[in-house]
Coordinates of C-alpha atoms in Angstrom, one line a residue:
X732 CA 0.0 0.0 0.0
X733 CA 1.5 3.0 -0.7
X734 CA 0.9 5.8 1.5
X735 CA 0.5 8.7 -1.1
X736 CA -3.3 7.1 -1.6
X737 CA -4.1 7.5 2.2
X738 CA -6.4 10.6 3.1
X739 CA -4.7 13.9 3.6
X740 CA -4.1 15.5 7.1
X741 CA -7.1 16.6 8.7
X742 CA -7.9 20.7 8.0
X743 CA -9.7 23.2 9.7
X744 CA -13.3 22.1 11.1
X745 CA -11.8 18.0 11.8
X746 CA -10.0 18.6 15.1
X747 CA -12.4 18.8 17.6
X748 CA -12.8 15.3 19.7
X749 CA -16.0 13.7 19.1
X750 CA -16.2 12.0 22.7
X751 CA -17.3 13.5 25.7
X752 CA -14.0 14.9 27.6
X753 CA -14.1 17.8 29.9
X754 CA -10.5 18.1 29.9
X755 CA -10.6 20.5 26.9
X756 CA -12.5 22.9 28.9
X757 CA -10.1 23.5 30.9
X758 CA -7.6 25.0 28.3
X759 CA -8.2 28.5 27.8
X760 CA -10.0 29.6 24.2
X761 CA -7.0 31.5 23.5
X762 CA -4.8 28.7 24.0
X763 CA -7.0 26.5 21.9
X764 CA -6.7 28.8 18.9
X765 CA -3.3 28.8 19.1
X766 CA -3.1 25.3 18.6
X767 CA -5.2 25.7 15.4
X768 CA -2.7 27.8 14.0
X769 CA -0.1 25.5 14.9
X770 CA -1.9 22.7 13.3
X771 CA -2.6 24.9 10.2
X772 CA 1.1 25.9 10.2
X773 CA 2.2 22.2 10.3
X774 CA -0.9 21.1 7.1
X775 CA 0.9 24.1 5.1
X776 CA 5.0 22.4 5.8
X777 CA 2.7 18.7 5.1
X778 CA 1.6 20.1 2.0
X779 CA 5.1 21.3 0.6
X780 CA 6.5 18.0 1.2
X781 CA 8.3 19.5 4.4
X782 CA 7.2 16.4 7.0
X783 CA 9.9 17.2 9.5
X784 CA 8.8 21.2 9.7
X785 CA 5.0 19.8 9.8
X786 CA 6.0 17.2 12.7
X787 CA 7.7 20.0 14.9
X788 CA 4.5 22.1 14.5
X789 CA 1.8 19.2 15.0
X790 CA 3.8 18.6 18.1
X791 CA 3.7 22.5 19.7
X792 CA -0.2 21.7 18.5
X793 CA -0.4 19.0 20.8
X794 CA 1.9 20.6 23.4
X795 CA -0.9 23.7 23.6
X796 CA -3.9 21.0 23.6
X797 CA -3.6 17.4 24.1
X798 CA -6.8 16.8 23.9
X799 CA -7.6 16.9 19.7
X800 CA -6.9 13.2 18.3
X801 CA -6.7 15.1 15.2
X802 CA -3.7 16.6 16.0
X803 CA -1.8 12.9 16.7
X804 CA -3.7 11.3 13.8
X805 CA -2.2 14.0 11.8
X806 CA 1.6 13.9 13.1
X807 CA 1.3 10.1 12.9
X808 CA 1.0 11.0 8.9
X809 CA 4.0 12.5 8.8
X810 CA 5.7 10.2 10.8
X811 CA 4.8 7.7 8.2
X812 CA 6.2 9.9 5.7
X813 CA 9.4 9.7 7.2
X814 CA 9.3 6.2 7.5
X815 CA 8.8 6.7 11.6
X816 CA 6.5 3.9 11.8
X817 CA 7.2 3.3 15.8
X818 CA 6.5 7.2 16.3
X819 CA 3.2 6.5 14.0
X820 CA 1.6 4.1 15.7
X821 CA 2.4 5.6 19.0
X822 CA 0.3 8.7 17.7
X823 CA -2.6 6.5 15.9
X824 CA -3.0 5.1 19.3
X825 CA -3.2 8.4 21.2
X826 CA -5.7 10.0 18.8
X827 CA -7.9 6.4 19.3
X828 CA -7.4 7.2 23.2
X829 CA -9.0 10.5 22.4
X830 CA -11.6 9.5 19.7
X831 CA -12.4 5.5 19.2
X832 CA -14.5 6.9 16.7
X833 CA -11.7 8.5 14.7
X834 CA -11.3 6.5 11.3
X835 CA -8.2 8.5 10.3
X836 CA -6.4 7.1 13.3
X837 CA -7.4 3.4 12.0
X838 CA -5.9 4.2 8.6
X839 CA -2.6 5.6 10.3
X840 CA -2.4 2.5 12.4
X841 CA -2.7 0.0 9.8
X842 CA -0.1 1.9 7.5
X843 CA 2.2 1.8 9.8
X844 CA 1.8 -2.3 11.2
X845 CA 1.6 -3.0 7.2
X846 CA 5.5 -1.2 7.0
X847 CA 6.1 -3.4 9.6
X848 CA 5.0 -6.8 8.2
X849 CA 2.3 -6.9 10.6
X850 CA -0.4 -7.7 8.4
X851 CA -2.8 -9.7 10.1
X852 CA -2.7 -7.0 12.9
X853 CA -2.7 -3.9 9.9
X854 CA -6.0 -6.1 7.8
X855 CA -8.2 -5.9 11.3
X856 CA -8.2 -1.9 11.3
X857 CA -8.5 -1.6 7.6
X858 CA -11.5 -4.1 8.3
X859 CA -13.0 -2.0 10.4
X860 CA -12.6 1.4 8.3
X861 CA -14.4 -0.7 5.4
X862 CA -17.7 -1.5 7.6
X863 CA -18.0 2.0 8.7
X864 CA -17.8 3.7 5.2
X865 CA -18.8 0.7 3.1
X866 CA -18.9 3.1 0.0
X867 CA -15.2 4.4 0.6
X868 CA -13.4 3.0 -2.4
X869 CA -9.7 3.5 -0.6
X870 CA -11.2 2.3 2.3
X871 CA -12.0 -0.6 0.1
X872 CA -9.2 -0.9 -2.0
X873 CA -6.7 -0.9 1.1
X874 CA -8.4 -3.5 3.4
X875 CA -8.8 -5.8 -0.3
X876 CA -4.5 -5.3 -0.6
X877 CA -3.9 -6.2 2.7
X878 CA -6.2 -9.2 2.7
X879 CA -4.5 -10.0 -0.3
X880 CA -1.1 -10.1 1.1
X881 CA -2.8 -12.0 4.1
X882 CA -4.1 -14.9 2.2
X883 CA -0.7 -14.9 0.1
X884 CA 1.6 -15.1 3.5
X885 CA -1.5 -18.2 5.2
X886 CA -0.9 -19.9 1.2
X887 CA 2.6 -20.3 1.2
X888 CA 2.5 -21.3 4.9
X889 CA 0.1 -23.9 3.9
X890 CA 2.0 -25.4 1.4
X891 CA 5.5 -25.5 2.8
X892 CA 6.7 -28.6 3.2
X893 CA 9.7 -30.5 4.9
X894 CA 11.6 -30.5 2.0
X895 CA 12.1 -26.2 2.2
X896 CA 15.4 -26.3 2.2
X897 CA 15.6 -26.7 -1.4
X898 CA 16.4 -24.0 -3.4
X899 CA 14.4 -22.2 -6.2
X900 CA 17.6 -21.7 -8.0
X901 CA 17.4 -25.4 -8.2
X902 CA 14.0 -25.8 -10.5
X903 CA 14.8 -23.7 -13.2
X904 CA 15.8 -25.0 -16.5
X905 CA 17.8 -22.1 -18.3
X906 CA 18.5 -24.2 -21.3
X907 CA 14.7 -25.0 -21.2
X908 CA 14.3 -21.0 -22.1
X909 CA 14.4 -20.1 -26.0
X910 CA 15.2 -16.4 -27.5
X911 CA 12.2 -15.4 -29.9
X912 CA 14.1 -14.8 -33.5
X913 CA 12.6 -10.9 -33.1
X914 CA 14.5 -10.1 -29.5
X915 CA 16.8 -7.5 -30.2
X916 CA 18.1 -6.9 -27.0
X917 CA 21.2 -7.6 -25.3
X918 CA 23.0 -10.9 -25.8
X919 CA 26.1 -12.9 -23.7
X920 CA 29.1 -13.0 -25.3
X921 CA 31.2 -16.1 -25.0
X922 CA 29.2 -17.7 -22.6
X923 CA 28.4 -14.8 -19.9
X924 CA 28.4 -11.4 -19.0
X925 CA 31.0 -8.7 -20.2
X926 CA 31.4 -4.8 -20.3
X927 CA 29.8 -4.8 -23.6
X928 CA 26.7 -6.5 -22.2
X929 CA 26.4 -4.5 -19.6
X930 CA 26.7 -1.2 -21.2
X931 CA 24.5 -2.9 -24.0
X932 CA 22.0 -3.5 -21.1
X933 CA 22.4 0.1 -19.2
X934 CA 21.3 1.3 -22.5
X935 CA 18.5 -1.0 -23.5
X936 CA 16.9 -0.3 -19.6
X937 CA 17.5 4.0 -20.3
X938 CA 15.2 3.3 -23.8
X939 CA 12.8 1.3 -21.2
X940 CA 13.5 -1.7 -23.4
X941 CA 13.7 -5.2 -21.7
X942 CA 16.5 -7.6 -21.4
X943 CA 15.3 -11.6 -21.9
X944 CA 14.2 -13.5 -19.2
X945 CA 16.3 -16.1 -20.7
X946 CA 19.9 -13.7 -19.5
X947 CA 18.0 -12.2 -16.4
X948 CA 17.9 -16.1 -14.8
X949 CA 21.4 -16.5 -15.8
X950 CA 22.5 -13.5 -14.1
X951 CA 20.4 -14.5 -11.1
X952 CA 21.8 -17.8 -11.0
X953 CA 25.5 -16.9 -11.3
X954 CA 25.3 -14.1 -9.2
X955 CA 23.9 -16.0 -6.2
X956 CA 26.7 -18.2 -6.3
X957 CA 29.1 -15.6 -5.9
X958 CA 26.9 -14.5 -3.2
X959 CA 26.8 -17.6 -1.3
X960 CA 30.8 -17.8 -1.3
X961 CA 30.9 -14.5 0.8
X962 CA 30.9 -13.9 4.6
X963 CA 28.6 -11.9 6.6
X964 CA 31.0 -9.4 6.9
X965 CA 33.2 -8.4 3.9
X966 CA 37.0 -7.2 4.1
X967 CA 37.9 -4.7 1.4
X968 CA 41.5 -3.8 1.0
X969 CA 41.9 -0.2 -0.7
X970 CA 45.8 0.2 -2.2
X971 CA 47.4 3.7 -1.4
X972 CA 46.3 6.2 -3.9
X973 CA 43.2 4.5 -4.8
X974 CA 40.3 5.5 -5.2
X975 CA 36.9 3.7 -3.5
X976 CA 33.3 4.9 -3.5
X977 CA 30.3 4.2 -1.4
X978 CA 27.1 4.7 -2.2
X979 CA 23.5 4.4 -0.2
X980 CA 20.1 4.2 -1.0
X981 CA 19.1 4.0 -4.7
X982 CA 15.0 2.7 -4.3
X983 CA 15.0 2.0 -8.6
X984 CA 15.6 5.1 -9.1
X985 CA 17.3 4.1 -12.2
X986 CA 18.3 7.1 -14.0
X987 CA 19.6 8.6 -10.6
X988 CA 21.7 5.5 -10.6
X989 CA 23.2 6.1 -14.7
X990 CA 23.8 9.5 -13.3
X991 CA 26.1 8.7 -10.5
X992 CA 28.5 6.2 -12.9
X993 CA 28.0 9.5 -15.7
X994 CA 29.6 11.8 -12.6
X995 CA 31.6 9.0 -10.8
X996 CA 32.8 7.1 -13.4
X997 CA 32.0 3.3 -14.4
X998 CA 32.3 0.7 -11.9
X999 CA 35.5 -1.0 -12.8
X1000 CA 38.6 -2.5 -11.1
X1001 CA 40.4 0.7 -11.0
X1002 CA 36.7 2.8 -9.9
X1003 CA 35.6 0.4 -7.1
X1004 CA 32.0 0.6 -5.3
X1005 CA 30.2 -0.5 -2.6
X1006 CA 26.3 0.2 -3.2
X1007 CA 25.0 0.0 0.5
X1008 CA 21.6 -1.6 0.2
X1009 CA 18.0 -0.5 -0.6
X1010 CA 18.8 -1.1 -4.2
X1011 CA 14.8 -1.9 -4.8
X1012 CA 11.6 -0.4 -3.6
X1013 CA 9.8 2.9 -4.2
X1014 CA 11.0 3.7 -7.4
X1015 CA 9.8 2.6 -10.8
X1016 CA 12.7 0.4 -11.9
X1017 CA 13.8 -2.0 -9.2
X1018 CA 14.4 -4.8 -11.4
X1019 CA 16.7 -2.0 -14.1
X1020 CA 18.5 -1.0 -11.2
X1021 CA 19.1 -4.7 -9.5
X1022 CA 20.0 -6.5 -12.6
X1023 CA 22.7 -3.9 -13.5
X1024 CA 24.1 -3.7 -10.3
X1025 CA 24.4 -7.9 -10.1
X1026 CA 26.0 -7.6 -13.8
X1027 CA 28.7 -5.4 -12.7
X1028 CA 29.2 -7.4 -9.6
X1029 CA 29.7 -10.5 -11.8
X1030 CA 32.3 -8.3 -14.3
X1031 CA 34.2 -7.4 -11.0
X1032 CA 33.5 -9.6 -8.2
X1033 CA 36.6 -8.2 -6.1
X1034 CA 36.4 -4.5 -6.7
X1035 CA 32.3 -4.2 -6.8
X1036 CA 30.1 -4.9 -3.3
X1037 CA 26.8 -5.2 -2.6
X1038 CA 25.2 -4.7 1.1
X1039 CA 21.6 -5.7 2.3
X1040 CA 19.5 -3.1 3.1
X1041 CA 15.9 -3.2 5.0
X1042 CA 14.4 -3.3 1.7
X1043 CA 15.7 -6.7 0.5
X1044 CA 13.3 -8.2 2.1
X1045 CA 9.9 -10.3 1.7
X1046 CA 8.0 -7.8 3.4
X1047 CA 9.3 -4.9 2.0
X1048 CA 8.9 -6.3 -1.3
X1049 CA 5.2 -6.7 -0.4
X1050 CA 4.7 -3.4 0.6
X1051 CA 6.6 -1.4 -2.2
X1052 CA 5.9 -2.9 -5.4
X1053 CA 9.5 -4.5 -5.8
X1054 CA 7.8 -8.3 -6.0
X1055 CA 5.1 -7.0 -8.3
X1056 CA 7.8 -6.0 -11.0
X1057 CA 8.9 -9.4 -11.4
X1058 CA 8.1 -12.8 -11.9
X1059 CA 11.1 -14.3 -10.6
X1060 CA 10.2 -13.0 -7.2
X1061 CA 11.1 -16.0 -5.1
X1062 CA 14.9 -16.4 -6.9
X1063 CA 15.5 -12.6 -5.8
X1064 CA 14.4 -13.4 -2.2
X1065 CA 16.6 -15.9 -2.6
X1066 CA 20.0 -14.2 -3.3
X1067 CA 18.6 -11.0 -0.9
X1068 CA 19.0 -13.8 1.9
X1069 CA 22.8 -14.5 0.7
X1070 CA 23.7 -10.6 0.7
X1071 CA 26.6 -9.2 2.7
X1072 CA 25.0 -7.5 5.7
X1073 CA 28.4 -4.9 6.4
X1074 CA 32.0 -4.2 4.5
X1075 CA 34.8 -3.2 6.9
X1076 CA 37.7 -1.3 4.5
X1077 CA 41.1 -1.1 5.6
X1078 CA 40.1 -2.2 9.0
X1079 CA 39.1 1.0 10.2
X1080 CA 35.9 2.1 8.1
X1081 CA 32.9 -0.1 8.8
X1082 CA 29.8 0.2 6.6
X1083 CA 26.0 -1.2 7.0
X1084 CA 23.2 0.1 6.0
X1085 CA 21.4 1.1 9.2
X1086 CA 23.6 1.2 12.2
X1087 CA 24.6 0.1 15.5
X1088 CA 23.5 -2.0 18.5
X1089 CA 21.9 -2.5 21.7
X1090 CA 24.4 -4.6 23.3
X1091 CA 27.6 -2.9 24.2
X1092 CA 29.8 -5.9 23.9
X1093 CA 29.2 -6.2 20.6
X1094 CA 32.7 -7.3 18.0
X1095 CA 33.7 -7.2 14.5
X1096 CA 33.8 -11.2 15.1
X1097 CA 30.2 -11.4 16.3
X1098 CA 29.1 -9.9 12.8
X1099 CA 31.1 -12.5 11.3
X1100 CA 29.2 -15.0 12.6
X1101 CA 25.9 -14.1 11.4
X1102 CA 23.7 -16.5 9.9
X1103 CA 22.4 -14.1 7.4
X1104 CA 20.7 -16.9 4.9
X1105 CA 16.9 -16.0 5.8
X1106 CA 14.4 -13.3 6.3
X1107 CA 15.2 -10.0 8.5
X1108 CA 14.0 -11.0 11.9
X1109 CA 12.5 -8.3 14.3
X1110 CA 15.5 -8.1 17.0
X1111 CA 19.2 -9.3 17.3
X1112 CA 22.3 -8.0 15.4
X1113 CA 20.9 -8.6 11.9
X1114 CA 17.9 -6.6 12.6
X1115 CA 20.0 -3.5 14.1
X1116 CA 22.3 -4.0 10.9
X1117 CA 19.5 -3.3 8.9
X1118 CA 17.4 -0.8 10.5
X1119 CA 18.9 1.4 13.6
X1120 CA 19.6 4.9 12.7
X1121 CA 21.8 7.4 15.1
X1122 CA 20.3 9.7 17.9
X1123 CA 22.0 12.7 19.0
X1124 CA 21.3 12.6 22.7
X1125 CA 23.8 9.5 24.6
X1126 CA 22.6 5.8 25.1
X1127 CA 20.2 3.4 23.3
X1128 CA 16.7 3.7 22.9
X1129 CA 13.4 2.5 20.8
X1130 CA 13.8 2.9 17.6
X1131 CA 11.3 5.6 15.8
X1132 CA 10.6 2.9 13.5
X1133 CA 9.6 0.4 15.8
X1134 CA 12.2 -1.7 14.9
X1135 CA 15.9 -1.8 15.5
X1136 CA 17.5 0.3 17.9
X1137 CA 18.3 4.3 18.1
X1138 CA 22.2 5.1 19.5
X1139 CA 24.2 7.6 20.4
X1140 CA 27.4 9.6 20.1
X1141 CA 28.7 7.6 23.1
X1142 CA 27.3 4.4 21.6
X1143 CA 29.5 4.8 18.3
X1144 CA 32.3 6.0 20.4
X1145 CA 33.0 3.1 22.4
X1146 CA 32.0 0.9 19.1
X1147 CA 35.0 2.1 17.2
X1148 CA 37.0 2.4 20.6
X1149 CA 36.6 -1.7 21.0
X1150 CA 37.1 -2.8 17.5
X1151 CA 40.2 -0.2 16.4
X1152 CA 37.8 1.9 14.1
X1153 CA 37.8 5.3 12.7
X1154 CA 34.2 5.4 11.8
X1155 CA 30.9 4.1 10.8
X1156 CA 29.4 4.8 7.2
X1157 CA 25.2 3.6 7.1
X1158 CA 22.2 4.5 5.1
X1159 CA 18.8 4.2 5.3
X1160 CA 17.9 7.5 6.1
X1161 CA 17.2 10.7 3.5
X1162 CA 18.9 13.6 4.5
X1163 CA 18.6 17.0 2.3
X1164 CA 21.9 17.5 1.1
X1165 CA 22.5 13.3 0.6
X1166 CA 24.5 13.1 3.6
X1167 CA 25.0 13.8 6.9
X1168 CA 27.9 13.9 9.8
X1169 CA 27.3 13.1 12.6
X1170 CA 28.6 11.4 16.2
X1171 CA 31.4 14.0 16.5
X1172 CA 32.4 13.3 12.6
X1173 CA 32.7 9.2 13.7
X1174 CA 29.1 8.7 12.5
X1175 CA 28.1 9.4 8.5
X1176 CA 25.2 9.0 6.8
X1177 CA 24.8 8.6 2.7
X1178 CA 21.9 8.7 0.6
X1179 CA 21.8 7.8 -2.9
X1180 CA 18.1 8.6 -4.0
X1181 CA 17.4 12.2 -4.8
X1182 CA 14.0 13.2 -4.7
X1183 CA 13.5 10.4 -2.9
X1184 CA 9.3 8.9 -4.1
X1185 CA 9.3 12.1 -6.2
X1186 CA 8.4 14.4 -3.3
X1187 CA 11.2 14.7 -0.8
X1188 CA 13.0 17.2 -2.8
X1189 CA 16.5 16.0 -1.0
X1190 CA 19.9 15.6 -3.1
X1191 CA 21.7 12.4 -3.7
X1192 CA 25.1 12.0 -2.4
X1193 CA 28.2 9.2 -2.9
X1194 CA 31.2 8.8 -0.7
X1195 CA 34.5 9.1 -2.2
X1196 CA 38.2 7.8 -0.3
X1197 CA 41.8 6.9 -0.8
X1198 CA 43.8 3.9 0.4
X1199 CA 46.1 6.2 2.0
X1200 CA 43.7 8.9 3.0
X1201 CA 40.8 7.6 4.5
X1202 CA 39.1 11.4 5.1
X1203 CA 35.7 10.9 3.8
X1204 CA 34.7 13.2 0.5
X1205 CA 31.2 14.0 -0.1
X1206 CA 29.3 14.6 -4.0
X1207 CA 26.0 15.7 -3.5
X1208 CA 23.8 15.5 -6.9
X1209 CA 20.4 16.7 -7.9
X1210 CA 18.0 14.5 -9.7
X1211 CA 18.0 13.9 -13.3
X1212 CA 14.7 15.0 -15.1
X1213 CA 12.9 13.1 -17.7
X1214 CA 11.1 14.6 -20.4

């Protein structure tokens, strides 16, 4: 479900709480009309796209009148906008506090247990929106999704079997697969994948031609063998004078992602990258942008990583229209499961695409020893791999999302201190100018989509270092526009 279809934040004349509660009265009517203003401040920064300045004023809103569920229903909006999903159900559930009778609230709620995999729990709100306006069509339309993705997730369940452990990989019949005399698209050359190919294929997917699903399996195949053969944890070596780049989030947004190699250079042994997850998701051309990433990983399988991100996973695919793109769904959950989960270079840089941990105690060894062959579970190293993000106040806390783990300066301080590391490079969060520095310089963040769903308005940024100089340099980018 994507939440640009959900209803819009509640305006003037919605606010008031349609349950008896005296408490109201006791704010003064001055005090309750400078909340509307606040709230009508924070729907003008919701409408320009500006979630962060619409959060900060829902929230002096609620400071000057707790008592209007609107007010929470409509900061749990933005929350969702900024993938908060934690901080969104938190506010859903204050606004039901306020106003059981507040269907807003029920859509909010559902959004955000649907980000979350929590689908069964997300269908029974979106179930009860649908019985009180049977003739709301999104109403409609999101509870049929959901149930959808329900009976999908009770079908598979059904039919597994002991035998599980066998691979998809291992029913397809390539050679079974036969190129139509009229496909004019990219061919292998002597057996497999060269530069040719894949500029040949960067080319075809800019024309929004299609490569044959004939190649596309190969690819998958091969490419999830070289995945398999990798560790949890990845050791790149960068010579003196080298250069290496890292980039973050790229959510198919595939001509962002031509336009990075046009400024950056192509990937090749002598212009290494690390992409650092959320290659899929959100954008229009997951499968462009995943198959031309896995080619160049095959043409240079020592000078071009690969991370996982939140995003390559099942759920995640559910929810953002990755799966839906592709037939071959199951093969790419497949080789998502065999992804590196963090790259250290040099020993002293690490990079994951979320962040840090809970525990304290935690070592450069005890990432090695992930078993990181299966779906993204909900707590545990993996999951704070995947989906923490940095606070600026000291310690650990509940992550916004409502899943992984928010840390602090001192957190990423005595991280580095224990494992003999300069600093931490992670994702998964947009920031305006495409990164961010943070943690006393010892935590960074890059992001890789500008634009980010074609309404953030943020730059892209890539990460660029040398062997001998490991000072991080930043490249911030605009998005490309298409006629």
């Amino acid at each position: 479900m994507a939440d640009a279809d959900m209803p819009p934040p509640d305006g003037k004349g919605d606010s008031d709480p349609k349950v008896d509660n005296d408490s109201t009265n006791d704010i003064p009517e001055e005090q309750r009309k400078e909340a509307e203003e606040m709230k009508e401040k924070a729907n003008e920064f919701f409408k320009r796209q500006d979630y962060n300045q619409a959060i900060t004023f829902y929230t002096r809103a609620i400071e000057l009148n707790p008592e209007v569920a609107a007010y929470y229903g409509n900061r749990s909006f933005a929350h969702l906008r900024t993938e908060s999903f934690g901080l969104a159900l938190q506010d859903a559930a204050k606004a039901l506090a306020i106003d059981r009778g507040y269907i807003k609230a029920y859509y909010r709620r559902a959004s955000a247990n649907m980000a979350l995999g929590k689908f069964k729990v997300a269908l029974k709100d979106f179930e009860a929106v649908a019985k009180i306006r049977p003739n709301d069509k999104d109403a409609k339309a999101k509870f049929n999704e959901c149930k959808k993705i329900v009976r999908m997730q009770d079908f598979q369940k059904a039919i597994a079997v002991e035998d599980n452990h066998k691979s998809v990989a291992d029913s397809i019949d390539v050679q079974s697969l036969s190129i139509e005399d009229d496909y004019t698209g990219p061919r292998f050359e002597n057996g497999g994948v060269t530069l040719e190919f894949v500029k040949d294929l960067m080319q075809t997917f800019k024309d929004q031609k299609k490569l044959h699903r004939k190649y596309a399996y190969e690819v998958l195949l091969i490419v999830k063998k070289v995945f398999e053969g990798q560790p949890s944890l990845v050791d790149i070596t960068v010579p003196p004078e080298e250069k290496f780049t890292i980039c973050g989030d790229i959510h198919g947004q595939y001509y962002d992602l031509l336009n990075i190699f046009e400024l950056n250079g192509l990937p090749s042994q002598e212009n290494p990258y690390l992409f650092n997850g959320d290659f899929v998701d959100r954008g229009s051309f997951s499968v462009e942008c995943i198959l031309v990433l896995f080619c160049f990983k095959l043409l240079y399988p020592k000078h071009f990583f690969m991370a996982r991100g939140n995003h390559e996973s099942m759920t995640m695919n559910q929810m953002y229209g990755f799966e839906g793109e592709s037939q071959m769904a199951d093969l790419f959950t497949e080789i998502f499961n065999l992804l590196p989960l963090c790259h250290c270079i040099n020993n002293k840089i690490l990079v994951m695409h979320g962040g840090l941990f809970r525990d304290d105690a935690v070592t450069l060894n005890d990432l090695r020893k992930i078993d990181r062959n299966r779906q993204p579970p909900e707590s545990g190293l993996m999951c704070e791999l995947l989906w923490s993000d940095p606070q600026p106040v000291c310690g650990t806390g509940d992550s916004k999302r409502g899943v992984g783990t928010m840390f602090g300066p001192d957190v990423t301080k005595k991280f580095l201190q224990r494992n003999k590391l300069d600093y931490i490079v992670r994702s998964h969060e947009v920031k305006q100018e495409g990164f961010e520095v943070t943690h006393d310089g010892k935590c960074i963040t890059v992001f890789s989509a500008p634009n980010y769903c074609d309404t953030m308005g943020n730059k892209g940024a890539f990460i660029t270092i040398k062997g001998n100089d490991l000072t991080p340099k930043f490249t911030s980018f605009d998005a490309v526009v298409r006629d």
